[in-house]
Amino acid sequence: MRVIRTHNLFSRLIGGFAGVTTRNPGGVCACAPRLAAGVRPVSRVANHPLKWIWMALLLVCLAPFQAISAGNGSKFVNWAELRTAEHPPMVNTVSVTLQQSRTQSTVEFLQYAPNASSAVSTHVGTTWYRDASGTFVAVNPPVAVGTGAPIDLSSPVPLLATGLYHTGEPVFVRVTDLDQNLNSTVAETIIVTLTDPKTGDTEILRLTETGPDTGIFIGYIQAVHTNTTVINNGALSVSDASSINALYVDSVDANDRSPGTALVDPYGIVFDSVTGKAIDGATVELLNPDGSVATVYGDSGLPANIFPNSLLSGGTAVDTEGVTYNFPPGGYRFPYVHAASYKLKVTPPKSHVFPSTATKTAIQALPGAPYVLLDPGFRGEVFSVVAGPAVKIDIPLDQKDGVFWLSKSAEKSTVSIGDHLGYRLLLENNSPGKTVFSPVITDKLPPGFRYTKGSAKRNGVTVVDPVISSDGSTLTFTLADIPPSTSVELRYVV
């Protein structure tokens, strides 16, 4: 109605300015004289510049009222109308739709953290999941780990940004996309897809805006460990060392795609700081800062479910509920601990030492990188854990120093011209942990001695001849790797 009234007012004003008939309250008509067959409004307007100024002021005053109701997707229609005494009215219109500029979205994972001082209390509305039939169904209220009680969503929920989750923990997802805030008076919704490639689960969620006019959307789903994965059931199946992937695609801008990834119960890895290979058999203990035994809980997080604080890398562990945990090569994990400070004590196999003195730059250049080197923490220092799953810490171990021996002997001590003389080289690697890689032996022969082709043998097996210098006096042997605590015998004849 505002637009119609404005149009009528403009018509009267323009009509009066252009010489079209207008009426005063007394009903007396004032008609413009007809100078020819038609109207010439231009000449009439020139006689009333003050009226045009007043109309311009009126337009400026009315503009804010129109802007107040403008929103994303609003349609504006402007029209021009010509009236003459000789012809029917002629109208031309043009329409413009208001479209906000596109904004880049972001996806974040959040963790329920009621005991973390840095957690931010956030309103979380009901989340919906799409079932197998395509119908959206309300997700069950999220349950806090270790309590079995649903989280109260009627009050703001304390949430903390995270990249780690524990099996059985509620997963909160936050999407920020300001151009999806289409209606400033209601809390709107968007769609996000969560997947776990390791379990094969896929769940499609409808997230609700945290409030009218925020452009921030938060939803939740429970992470569960099951033997059978069921997709589209409102619970996300996860497993140890798997990852949760989130994907949001703007419904009106396919180029706006925001992914996010979080890890589930990741294993720490004990590995060689020289080769990057996983090391089994290292004893890893979680201790309090004063050296006393730390309390660790099993996957359920329940106070009665105690998990060992000491375990072997690459081995197994059993909690008090009877659940067995199998670790991958070099792997270890402490499922759940209270928010506090801790330290790691590592007793390595006899071939290695702890802590490592290798630089983080050198370690991150190894096969298997990148490693999670919590600093302080990975060299046995005290570190802090916030509420939630225990942190992932990879532990490098240095190879223990040993002795590498090379000895040379001759088969006899006296020879004559034209005799054959056999030499024996013995290489001993006494290090319990270090490999000698591609050793090279350079042997300078006495004057008058020459190598006998085809005579070289390693551990009794014939090998290729050495590289011989142009004058025949120098022999160069390149050998295969010598593992820890082994020796190699090289024989040849001159």
C-alpha positions as CSV (number, residue, x, y, z in Angstrom):
1,M,0.0,0.0,0.0
2,R,2.9,2.3,0.7
3,V,4.1,1.9,-2.9
4,I,0.6,2.6,-4.3
5,R,0.1,5.7,-2.2
6,T,3.5,7.0,-3.1
7,H,2.7,6.4,-6.8
8,N,-0.6,8.3,-6.5
9,L,1.1,11.2,-4.8
10,F,3.8,11.3,-7.4
11,S,1.2,11.2,-10.2
12,R,-0.6,14.3,-8.8
13,L,2.6,16.2,-8.3
14,I,3.9,15.3,-11.8
15,G,0.6,15.9,-13.4
16,G,0.3,19.3,-11.8
17,F,3.9,20.2,-12.8
18,A,3.4,19.0,-16.4
19,G,0.1,20.8,-17.0
20,V,-2.2,17.8,-16.4
21,T,-5.6,18.6,-14.9
22,T,-5.6,18.7,-11.1
23,R,-8.4,19.4,-8.6
24,N,-8.4,21.6,-5.6
25,P,-10.5,21.0,-2.5
26,G,-13.2,23.3,-3.9
27,G,-13.7,21.3,-7.0
28,V,-12.5,24.0,-9.4
29,C,-10.5,22.7,-12.4
30,A,-7.4,24.4,-13.7
31,C,-6.6,23.2,-17.3
32,A,-3.5,23.9,-19.2
33,P,-4.1,25.7,-22.6
34,R,-3.7,23.6,-25.7
35,L,-1.2,25.1,-27.9
36,A,-1.3,22.3,-30.4
37,A,-2.7,18.8,-30.9
38,G,-1.0,17.3,-27.9
39,V,0.8,18.4,-24.8
40,R,4.2,20.0,-24.4
41,P,5.0,19.3,-20.7
42,V,8.7,20.4,-21.2
43,S,7.7,24.0,-21.7
44,R,5.4,23.9,-18.7
45,V,8.0,22.4,-16.4
46,A,10.4,25.1,-17.2
47,N,7.9,27.6,-15.7
48,H,7.9,25.8,-12.3
49,P,11.5,25.1,-11.1
50,L,10.4,25.5,-7.5
51,K,7.9,22.7,-7.8
52,W,10.5,20.4,-9.1
53,I,12.8,21.2,-6.2
54,W,10.0,20.4,-3.7
55,M,9.3,17.1,-5.5
56,A,13.1,16.2,-5.3
57,L,13.0,16.9,-1.5
58,L,10.0,14.7,-1.2
59,L,11.7,11.8,-2.9
60,V,14.7,12.1,-0.6
61,C,12.5,12.1,2.4
62,L,10.6,9.0,1.3
63,A,13.7,7.0,0.3
64,P,14.6,5.9,3.8
65,F,11.1,4.4,4.3
66,Q,11.6,2.2,1.3
67,A,15.1,1.2,2.4
68,I,13.8,0.1,5.8
69,S,11.8,-2.8,4.3
70,A,14.5,-3.8,1.8
71,G,16.1,-7.2,2.4
72,N,18.0,-9.8,0.4
73,G,15.8,-10.8,-2.5
74,S,13.5,-7.7,-2.3
75,K,12.1,-6.7,-5.7
76,F,11.7,-3.0,-6.6
77,V,9.4,-1.8,-9.4
78,N,9.7,1.7,-10.9
79,W,7.3,3.0,-13.5
80,A,6.7,6.1,-15.6
81,E,3.2,7.1,-16.8
82,L,2.3,9.6,-19.6
83,R,-1.2,11.1,-19.7
84,T,-2.7,13.4,-22.4
85,A,-6.2,14.5,-23.2
86,E,-6.0,12.9,-26.7
87,H,-4.6,9.5,-25.8
88,P,-5.1,6.7,-23.2
89,P,-2.4,6.6,-20.4
90,M,0.9,5.0,-21.4
91,V,3.0,3.2,-18.7
92,N,6.5,1.8,-18.8
93,T,8.0,-0.3,-15.8
94,V,11.4,-1.7,-14.8
95,S,12.1,-4.1,-11.9
96,V,15.3,-4.6,-9.9
97,T,16.0,-7.4,-7.4
98,L,18.3,-6.7,-4.4
99,Q,20.9,-9.5,-4.1
100,Q,23.6,-9.3,-1.4
101,S,27.2,-9.9,-2.3
102,R,28.4,-13.5,-1.7
103,T,30.5,-14.2,1.4
104,Q,32.9,-17.1,1.9
105,S,31.7,-19.7,4.5
106,T,33.8,-21.5,7.1
107,V,33.3,-24.9,8.9
108,E,34.6,-25.6,12.4
109,F,34.4,-28.5,14.8
110,L,33.5,-27.8,18.4
111,Q,33.7,-29.8,21.6
112,Y,31.4,-29.8,24.7
113,A,33.8,-28.4,27.4
114,P,31.9,-27.5,30.6
115,N,35.2,-27.4,32.6
116,A,37.3,-25.4,30.2
117,S,37.7,-21.7,31.1
118,S,38.1,-20.7,27.5
119,A,34.9,-22.4,26.3
120,V,32.3,-20.0,24.8
121,S,28.6,-20.4,25.9
122,T,26.6,-20.7,22.6
123,H,22.9,-21.2,21.9
124,V,22.4,-24.5,20.1
125,G,19.0,-25.2,18.5
126,T,17.6,-28.6,17.5
127,T,19.5,-30.4,14.8
128,W,17.8,-32.6,12.2
129,Y,19.1,-35.5,10.2
130,R,17.9,-36.9,6.9
131,D,16.8,-40.5,7.1
132,A,16.8,-43.2,4.4
133,S,13.5,-42.0,3.1
134,G,14.7,-38.4,2.7
135,T,12.7,-37.1,5.6
136,F,14.3,-34.8,8.2
137,V,14.0,-36.2,11.7
138,A,15.1,-34.5,15.0
139,V,18.5,-35.8,16.2
140,N,18.5,-37.1,19.8
141,P,19.9,-34.6,22.3
142,P,23.7,-35.0,22.6
143,V,25.0,-37.0,25.6
144,A,28.2,-35.9,27.5
145,V,30.9,-38.6,27.8
146,G,31.3,-40.2,31.2
147,T,27.9,-39.1,32.5
148,G,25.3,-40.7,30.2
149,A,23.1,-37.6,30.7
150,P,21.8,-35.4,27.8
151,I,23.2,-32.0,27.5
152,D,20.7,-29.2,28.4
153,L,20.1,-27.3,25.1
154,S,17.6,-24.9,26.7
155,S,20.6,-22.9,28.1
156,P,23.8,-21.8,26.2
157,V,26.2,-24.7,25.8
158,P,29.9,-24.2,26.6
159,L,31.8,-25.1,23.4
160,L,35.5,-25.1,22.5
161,A,37.1,-25.3,19.0
162,T,38.8,-28.7,18.5
163,G,40.3,-31.1,16.0
164,L,40.1,-34.2,18.2
165,Y,37.2,-36.3,19.3
166,H,36.6,-39.3,21.5
167,T,34.4,-42.3,20.6
168,G,31.0,-41.7,22.2
169,E,31.5,-37.9,22.4
170,P,29.0,-35.5,20.8
171,V,30.3,-33.8,17.7
172,F,29.3,-30.1,17.3
173,V,29.7,-28.4,13.9
174,R,29.6,-24.7,13.3
175,V,29.1,-23.1,9.9
176,T,29.5,-19.4,9.4
177,D,27.9,-18.1,6.2
178,L,26.6,-14.5,6.4
179,D,24.9,-14.5,3.0
180,Q,22.6,-17.3,4.3
181,N,21.1,-14.9,6.8
182,L,18.2,-14.2,4.4
183,N,15.6,-13.2,7.0
184,S,16.7,-11.0,9.9
185,T,13.6,-12.0,12.0
186,V,13.9,-15.8,12.2
187,A,16.6,-18.4,12.9
188,E,17.2,-20.1,9.5
189,T,18.7,-23.5,8.5
190,I,21.4,-24.9,6.3
191,I,22.6,-28.4,5.2
192,V,25.9,-30.1,6.2
193,T,27.2,-33.6,5.3
194,L,29.4,-35.5,7.7
195,T,31.3,-38.6,6.7
196,D,33.8,-41.1,8.2
197,P,35.7,-42.7,5.3
198,K,37.1,-45.5,7.6
199,T,33.7,-46.7,8.8
200,G,31.8,-45.6,5.6
201,D,29.1,-43.7,7.5
202,T,27.4,-40.6,6.0
203,E,25.0,-38.4,7.9
204,I,23.2,-35.3,6.4
205,L,22.4,-32.7,9.0
206,R,20.2,-29.6,9.0
207,L,21.8,-27.0,11.2
208,T,19.9,-24.1,12.8
209,E,21.1,-20.5,13.1
210,T,22.2,-19.5,16.6
211,G,19.6,-16.7,16.5
212,P,17.9,-14.3,14.1
213,D,20.3,-12.3,12.0
214,T,23.6,-14.0,13.0
215,G,24.6,-16.0,9.9
216,I,26.1,-18.6,12.3
217,F,24.7,-22.2,12.3
218,I,25.4,-24.9,14.8
219,G,24.4,-28.5,14.9
220,Y,25.4,-31.8,16.7
221,I,25.5,-35.5,16.3
222,Q,26.7,-38.3,18.6
223,A,29.9,-40.2,17.6
224,V,29.4,-43.9,18.4
225,H,31.5,-47.1,17.9
226,T,29.5,-49.9,16.4
227,N,30.4,-53.2,14.6
228,T,27.9,-52.4,11.9
229,T,27.7,-49.0,10.2
230,V,24.2,-47.7,9.4
231,I,24.1,-44.6,7.3
232,N,21.4,-41.9,7.7
233,N,20.4,-43.0,11.2
234,G,21.3,-39.8,13.2
235,A,24.4,-41.2,14.8
236,L,27.9,-41.0,13.3
237,S,29.8,-44.3,13.4
238,V,33.5,-43.8,14.1
239,S,36.6,-45.9,15.0
240,D,40.0,-45.5,16.5
241,A,42.3,-43.3,14.3
242,S,39.5,-42.5,11.9
243,S,38.6,-39.0,10.7
244,I,35.4,-37.0,10.5
245,N,34.9,-34.9,7.4
246,A,32.4,-32.1,7.2
247,L,31.3,-30.5,3.9
248,Y,29.1,-27.5,3.5
249,V,28.0,-26.2,0.1
250,D,26.2,-22.8,-0.2
251,S,22.7,-23.6,-1.6
252,V,22.9,-20.6,-4.0
253,D,26.6,-20.5,-4.7
254,A,28.1,-23.8,-5.7
255,N,31.6,-22.3,-5.7
256,D,31.3,-21.7,-2.0
257,R,32.4,-25.1,-0.6
258,S,33.8,-25.4,2.9
259,P,35.4,-28.6,4.2
260,G,36.5,-29.5,7.8
261,T,38.3,-32.5,9.3
262,A,38.7,-33.8,12.9
263,L,40.5,-36.9,14.2
264,V,38.9,-39.6,16.4
265,D,41.0,-41.1,19.1
266,P,44.4,-40.8,17.2
267,Y,47.3,-43.0,18.2
268,G,50.6,-41.5,19.3
269,I,53.5,-43.2,17.4
270,V,56.9,-44.1,18.8
271,F,59.4,-43.9,16.0
272,D,63.1,-43.8,15.0
273,S,64.5,-40.3,14.7
274,V,66.8,-41.3,11.9
275,T,64.7,-43.6,9.7
276,G,61.2,-42.6,10.8
277,K,60.3,-46.3,11.3
278,A,57.8,-47.2,14.0
279,I,59.4,-48.8,17.1
280,D,57.5,-51.5,19.1
281,G,58.3,-52.5,22.7
282,A,58.9,-49.0,24.2
283,T,57.3,-48.6,27.6
284,V,55.2,-45.4,27.7
285,E,53.9,-44.1,31.0
286,L,51.6,-41.2,31.7
287,L,52.6,-39.5,35.0
288,N,51.5,-36.5,37.0
289,P,54.1,-33.7,37.1
290,D,55.4,-35.0,40.5
291,G,56.1,-38.4,38.9
292,S,53.2,-40.2,40.5
293,V,50.9,-42.5,38.5
294,A,48.3,-40.6,36.5
295,T,44.7,-41.8,36.4
296,V,43.5,-42.9,32.9
297,Y,40.0,-44.0,31.9
298,G,38.8,-46.3,29.2
299,D,36.8,-45.4,26.1
300,S,33.5,-45.1,28.1
301,G,34.9,-42.3,30.2
302,L,33.2,-43.6,33.3
303,P,35.0,-43.1,36.6
304,A,34.9,-46.9,37.3
305,N,36.5,-47.8,34.0
306,I,40.3,-47.6,34.7
307,F,42.8,-47.9,31.9
308,P,46.5,-48.7,32.4
309,N,48.8,-45.7,32.7
310,S,51.7,-47.8,31.4
311,L,51.7,-49.7,28.2
312,L,54.0,-51.0,25.4
313,S,54.1,-49.3,22.0
314,G,52.7,-51.6,19.3
315,G,51.2,-53.9,22.0
316,T,47.7,-54.3,23.6
317,A,46.0,-53.0,26.8
318,V,42.8,-54.0,28.6
319,D,40.6,-51.7,30.7
320,T,38.6,-52.7,33.8
321,E,35.5,-53.2,31.7
322,G,37.3,-56.0,29.9
323,V,37.7,-54.1,26.6
324,T,40.9,-54.9,24.7
325,Y,42.8,-52.2,22.8
326,N,45.1,-53.3,20.0
327,F,47.7,-50.7,19.0
328,P,49.3,-50.5,15.5
329,P,53.1,-50.7,14.9
330,G,54.7,-48.2,17.3
331,G,51.3,-47.0,18.4
332,Y,50.0,-46.2,21.9
333,R,47.0,-44.3,23.3
334,F,45.6,-43.2,26.7
335,P,41.8,-42.9,26.0
336,Y,40.6,-40.4,28.5
337,V,42.1,-38.2,31.3
338,H,41.0,-35.3,33.4
339,A,41.9,-31.8,32.4
340,A,45.3,-31.3,34.2
341,S,49.0,-31.3,33.6
342,Y,51.0,-34.5,32.8
343,K,54.3,-35.8,31.5
344,L,55.4,-38.9,29.6
345,K,58.1,-41.3,30.8
346,V,59.5,-43.5,28.0
347,T,61.7,-46.5,28.5
348,P,62.9,-47.4,25.0
349,P,64.3,-50.8,23.8
350,K,68.0,-51.2,24.4
351,S,68.7,-50.1,20.8
352,H,67.4,-46.6,21.4
353,V,67.5,-43.7,23.9
354,F,64.9,-41.2,25.2
355,P,64.5,-38.2,25.0
356,S,65.6,-37.5,21.4
357,T,68.1,-34.7,20.7
358,A,67.1,-34.5,17.0
359,T,65.7,-31.1,15.9
360,K,62.0,-30.8,15.0
361,T,63.1,-29.7,11.5
362,A,65.1,-32.9,10.9
363,I,62.3,-35.0,12.3
364,Q,59.6,-33.5,10.1
365,A,61.7,-34.3,7.1
366,L,61.5,-38.0,7.8
367,P,59.3,-40.6,6.1
368,G,56.0,-40.6,7.9
369,A,56.0,-36.9,8.6
370,P,54.3,-34.7,9.6
371,Y,54.5,-35.9,13.2
372,V,52.6,-34.3,16.2
373,L,55.5,-33.0,18.3
374,L,53.8,-31.4,21.2
375,D,56.3,-28.9,22.6
376,P,56.6,-29.0,25.5
377,G,55.8,-32.7,25.9
378,F,57.4,-34.9,23.3
379,R,60.8,-34.9,25.1
380,G,59.3,-35.8,28.5
381,E,58.4,-32.3,29.6
382,V,55.2,-31.4,31.5
383,F,52.2,-30.6,29.2
384,S,48.6,-29.6,29.7
385,V,45.4,-31.4,28.7
386,V,42.1,-29.7,28.4
387,A,38.8,-31.5,29.0
388,G,38.3,-34.2,26.5
389,P,40.3,-37.0,24.8
390,A,44.0,-37.2,25.8
391,V,46.2,-35.3,23.3
392,K,48.1,-37.1,20.6
393,I,51.9,-36.9,21.0
394,D,54.4,-38.7,18.7
395,I,57.6,-39.7,20.4
396,P,61.0,-39.9,18.5
397,L,63.8,-42.1,19.9
398,D,67.4,-41.7,19.0
399,Q,69.6,-44.7,18.1
400,K,72.0,-45.7,20.7
401,D,75.6,-44.9,19.8
402,G,77.8,-48.0,19.1
403,V,81.3,-48.8,17.7
404,F,82.1,-49.5,14.0
405,W,85.3,-51.5,13.5
406,L,87.3,-52.2,10.3
407,S,90.3,-54.6,10.5
408,K,92.5,-55.9,7.7
409,S,94.8,-59.0,7.7
410,A,96.9,-60.9,5.1
411,E,96.9,-64.7,4.7
412,K,100.7,-64.8,5.0
413,S,103.5,-62.4,6.0
414,T,106.1,-63.4,3.4
415,V,105.6,-63.5,-0.4
416,S,107.8,-63.8,-3.5
417,I,107.5,-62.1,-6.9
418,G,104.6,-63.7,-8.8
419,D,102.9,-65.1,-5.7
420,H,99.2,-64.7,-5.0
421,L,98.3,-63.0,-1.6
422,G,94.9,-63.1,-0.1
423,Y,93.6,-60.1,2.0
424,R,90.7,-60.2,4.6
425,L,88.7,-57.1,5.6
426,L,86.3,-57.4,8.6
427,L,83.6,-54.7,9.2
428,E,81.9,-55.0,12.6
429,N,78.8,-52.8,13.5
430,N,78.5,-53.1,17.2
431,S,75.7,-50.6,17.5
432,P,72.4,-52.1,18.9
433,G,70.3,-49.7,16.9
434,K,72.2,-47.9,14.1
435,T,72.5,-49.2,10.6
436,V,75.6,-48.4,8.5
437,F,74.3,-47.3,5.1
438,S,76.2,-48.1,1.9
439,P,79.8,-48.2,3.4
440,V,82.6,-47.6,1.0
441,I,86.1,-49.0,1.5
442,T,89.1,-47.6,-0.3
443,D,92.2,-49.9,-0.3
444,K,95.6,-48.6,-1.4
445,L,97.8,-51.5,-2.5
446,P,101.6,-51.6,-1.9
447,P,103.9,-50.9,-5.0
448,G,104.0,-53.8,-7.4
449,F,100.7,-55.4,-6.2
450,R,97.7,-55.8,-8.6
451,Y,94.1,-57.0,-8.0
452,T,93.2,-60.4,-9.3
453,K,89.9,-60.0,-11.2
454,G,86.9,-62.1,-10.0
455,S,88.5,-62.8,-6.6
456,A,86.3,-60.6,-4.4
457,K,83.8,-62.3,-2.0
458,R,81.5,-61.0,0.7
459,N,80.8,-63.6,3.4
460,G,81.9,-66.3,1.1
461,V,79.8,-65.1,-1.9
462,T,81.4,-63.7,-5.0
463,V,80.6,-60.0,-5.6
464,V,81.4,-57.6,-8.4
465,D,85.0,-56.4,-8.7
466,P,86.0,-53.1,-7.1
467,V,86.5,-49.9,-9.0
468,I,90.3,-49.9,-9.9
469,S,92.2,-46.7,-10.4
470,S,93.9,-46.1,-13.8
471,D,97.4,-47.0,-12.4
472,G,96.0,-50.2,-10.7
473,S,97.1,-49.2,-7.2
474,T,93.8,-48.2,-5.6
475,L,90.7,-50.4,-5.1
476,T,87.2,-49.0,-4.1
477,F,84.6,-51.4,-2.7
478,T,80.9,-50.2,-2.2
479,L,79.0,-52.6,0.1
480,A,75.4,-53.1,1.0
481,D,74.0,-51.8,4.3
482,I,75.3,-53.3,7.5
483,P,72.4,-53.7,10.1
484,P,72.9,-53.2,13.8
485,S,75.0,-55.8,15.7
486,T,76.2,-57.6,12.6
487,S,79.5,-57.9,10.8
488,V,80.7,-58.4,7.1
489,E,83.8,-60.3,5.9
490,L,85.3,-59.1,2.6
491,R,88.1,-61.2,0.9
492,Y,90.1,-60.6,-2.3
493,V,93.3,-61.7,-3.9
494,V,96.3,-59.7,-5.2
